[in-house]
Amino acid sequence: MVVNKRTAIALLTLVLLNACRSKISVPVNHGEPALIMASTITGNTHNAIPLINKKYNNKPRLAALVNIPDYCDTMQSFTIKQDAAVQVYGVGELVRPLAQVRAPYFLKNDDLEFFFHPSQNDHRNYLFTAVEGFMGTSGAKKSAITFSKKIDSTNHTAEFLISIPWNELGTQPKEGVEMDFDFAVGDNDDGIRQEGKIGWHTGTDPLVDHIYNYGKLRLTAKKDLSSQQDCIYSKYKTTDTLCWDNIPATAIEKVIAGEVKDKYDCGALLRSCWDKKNLYFLVRVYDFFIQYERRYISKEKVSTLKTLCDYGYIEDDKGRIVWAMSAMNTIHAGGCVKNRLADTVISLKAGTYTLKYSSDESHAYGHWDADPPLTPFYGIVLYQAN
């Protein structure tokens, strides 16, 4: 059988695609990097964003894995003769849970969020998590703020007791004082994102949208209290014990971000009292997924979470990953929300490395299941930056 050039190319392409769909590693150009210029990289020509800096137009690539199809693992080795800065351009795809929320909610834990406004340009935000307690705020002394918890896994509830010294809040406590105040609860059910958030007074998320819509927290010594829509009463503590049963609870149920199915998915009751030294809060949270420790995202855990299902990464000559694309070092790449773009400079020591790219079974070059990214290629490209 005589096979012409066009048929041979078609057969080779089919073999490579089949190899990728079987998740077989496809080595690409091991050894010396291809001397292909940036201007020759093509792929998605539909309104492509100007990704690669023009200064690389006439420079060879260190390595490149471009226009990667679905369900494929591919690689290319490269060598750096001396320590160098390396420009990375990478395009990939978010995992499904992260594609369903805005980027500020990536890798965020369950939390309690207290918002105070003691003066015109002074917004003080206090964040707490069930595992680490107080997470800090500008100028606050962590040792001065107390936090305790009681978890009831059987009834899917948790109680948190918090005290904040008045000198941290910039307010002098006395009967009748009103403070601008708000409160929110972030909900993480799957260990990779905050998929929802509820709040008391605001209709949007102050931490993300930077729009504050405060209600009032009023200090009182009255015995009989009633809750109001725009005001939470904080009752004066006359003894050393905290008598929470005599303080009306304010229900926190308004969804201000993401998705919360109902008050059993995420809901809260808030109570407050005060004395001359501290402002106290008792928060009871209803959360169907109450196992805080199991799904908590620690700093150590961040590096182990898979946040992209199509991504590039670099290994050294011992097989250790020295850099990888992730949800946290990429931005939106245009097209559908799950398209992500890395545009960064990293430092590499002299040595031999392997550039790798892995894609899953959907949404890749030539097999898009949603709007493709607005980039001139799909994959990863490296240039020496200095």
XYZ file of C-alpha atoms in Angstrom, residues 197-324:
128
model
C -21.999 32.733 53.235
C -24.786 34.097 55.429
C -24.895 37.521 57.049
C -26.927 39.626 59.456
C -27.389 43.143 58.057
C -25.492 43.453 54.786
C -26.758 42.063 51.495
C -23.275 41.543 50.013
C -19.967 40.156 51.262
C -17.894 43.001 52.798
C -14.631 41.030 52.529
C -15.054 40.471 48.783
C -17.205 43.340 47.518
C -15.773 45.925 49.971
C -19.227 47.389 50.512
C -20.187 47.857 54.149
C -23.820 48.145 55.207
C -23.761 48.182 58.980
C -26.549 47.684 61.442
C -26.294 48.765 65.074
C -24.978 47.025 68.182
C -26.391 48.837 71.244
C -24.975 48.507 74.766
C -27.681 48.350 77.417
C -28.221 47.459 81.061
C -31.965 46.878 80.694
C -33.296 43.613 82.060
C -35.938 43.040 79.401
C -34.687 43.101 75.841
C -36.337 42.596 72.482
C -34.660 41.992 69.146
C -35.012 44.519 66.314
C -34.401 44.209 62.602
C -31.545 46.718 62.436
C -30.263 46.548 66.000
C -28.657 43.884 68.185
C -28.733 44.531 71.940
C -25.665 43.690 74.002
C -26.625 43.257 77.663
C -24.456 44.439 80.546
C -22.870 41.583 82.491
C -23.414 42.257 86.204
C -21.782 39.065 87.524
C -18.731 36.958 86.720
C -20.902 34.408 84.935
C -22.409 34.867 81.489
C -26.211 34.459 81.652
C -26.923 33.912 77.971
C -30.426 32.556 78.532
C -31.654 36.065 79.391
C -30.359 37.567 76.146
C -32.476 37.301 72.980
C -30.798 35.615 70.014
C -30.578 37.183 66.584
C -31.035 34.726 63.711
C -28.420 34.862 60.956
C -29.939 33.373 57.789
C -29.590 35.842 54.910
C -27.502 34.402 52.050
C -24.987 37.068 50.972
C -22.697 34.962 48.769
C -22.730 31.628 46.959
C -25.316 28.978 47.787
C -26.801 27.921 51.111
C -29.672 25.447 50.827
C -31.432 26.267 54.116
C -30.781 27.101 57.766
C -29.728 23.505 58.436
C -27.084 23.692 55.726
C -25.778 26.840 57.389
C -27.528 29.001 59.961
C -26.580 30.793 63.167
C -27.889 32.455 66.333
C -25.957 35.416 67.747
C -26.032 36.801 71.307
C -23.927 39.542 72.893
C -23.120 40.967 76.333
C -20.515 43.375 77.734
C -18.690 44.667 80.782
C -16.127 47.407 81.327
C -13.283 45.301 79.876
C -14.693 43.198 77.035
C -17.412 42.730 74.455
C -18.660 39.117 74.396
C -20.395 37.048 71.729
C -21.973 33.622 71.846
C -22.552 32.150 68.390
C -24.431 28.905 67.783
C -23.877 27.597 64.263
C -26.048 24.985 62.553
C -24.035 23.157 59.915
C -24.972 19.778 58.443
C -21.262 19.174 57.685
C -19.905 19.958 61.139
C -16.612 18.006 60.938
C -14.435 21.133 60.958
C -11.091 19.428 61.555
C -11.544 16.866 58.770
C -12.146 19.428 56.033
C -10.018 22.245 57.411
C -7.628 23.765 54.873
C -4.336 24.323 56.677
C -1.322 26.043 55.116
C 0.287 22.620 54.722
C -2.795 21.162 53.062
C -3.017 23.927 50.431
C -0.073 22.523 48.461
C -1.654 19.052 48.321
C -5.104 20.062 47.074
C -5.812 19.518 43.395
C -7.338 22.780 42.223
C -6.878 22.380 38.449
C -7.762 19.343 36.326
C -5.690 20.578 33.346
C -2.377 22.045 34.463
C 1.341 22.288 33.825
C 4.173 21.762 36.285
C 7.971 21.525 36.483
C 10.012 18.726 38.056
C 13.728 18.743 38.860
C 16.093 15.894 37.963
C 15.039 13.998 41.108
C 11.350 14.104 40.205
C 10.446 16.749 42.782
C 7.858 19.328 41.758
C 9.469 22.767 41.936
C 6.527 24.719 40.508
C 2.954 23.921 39.478
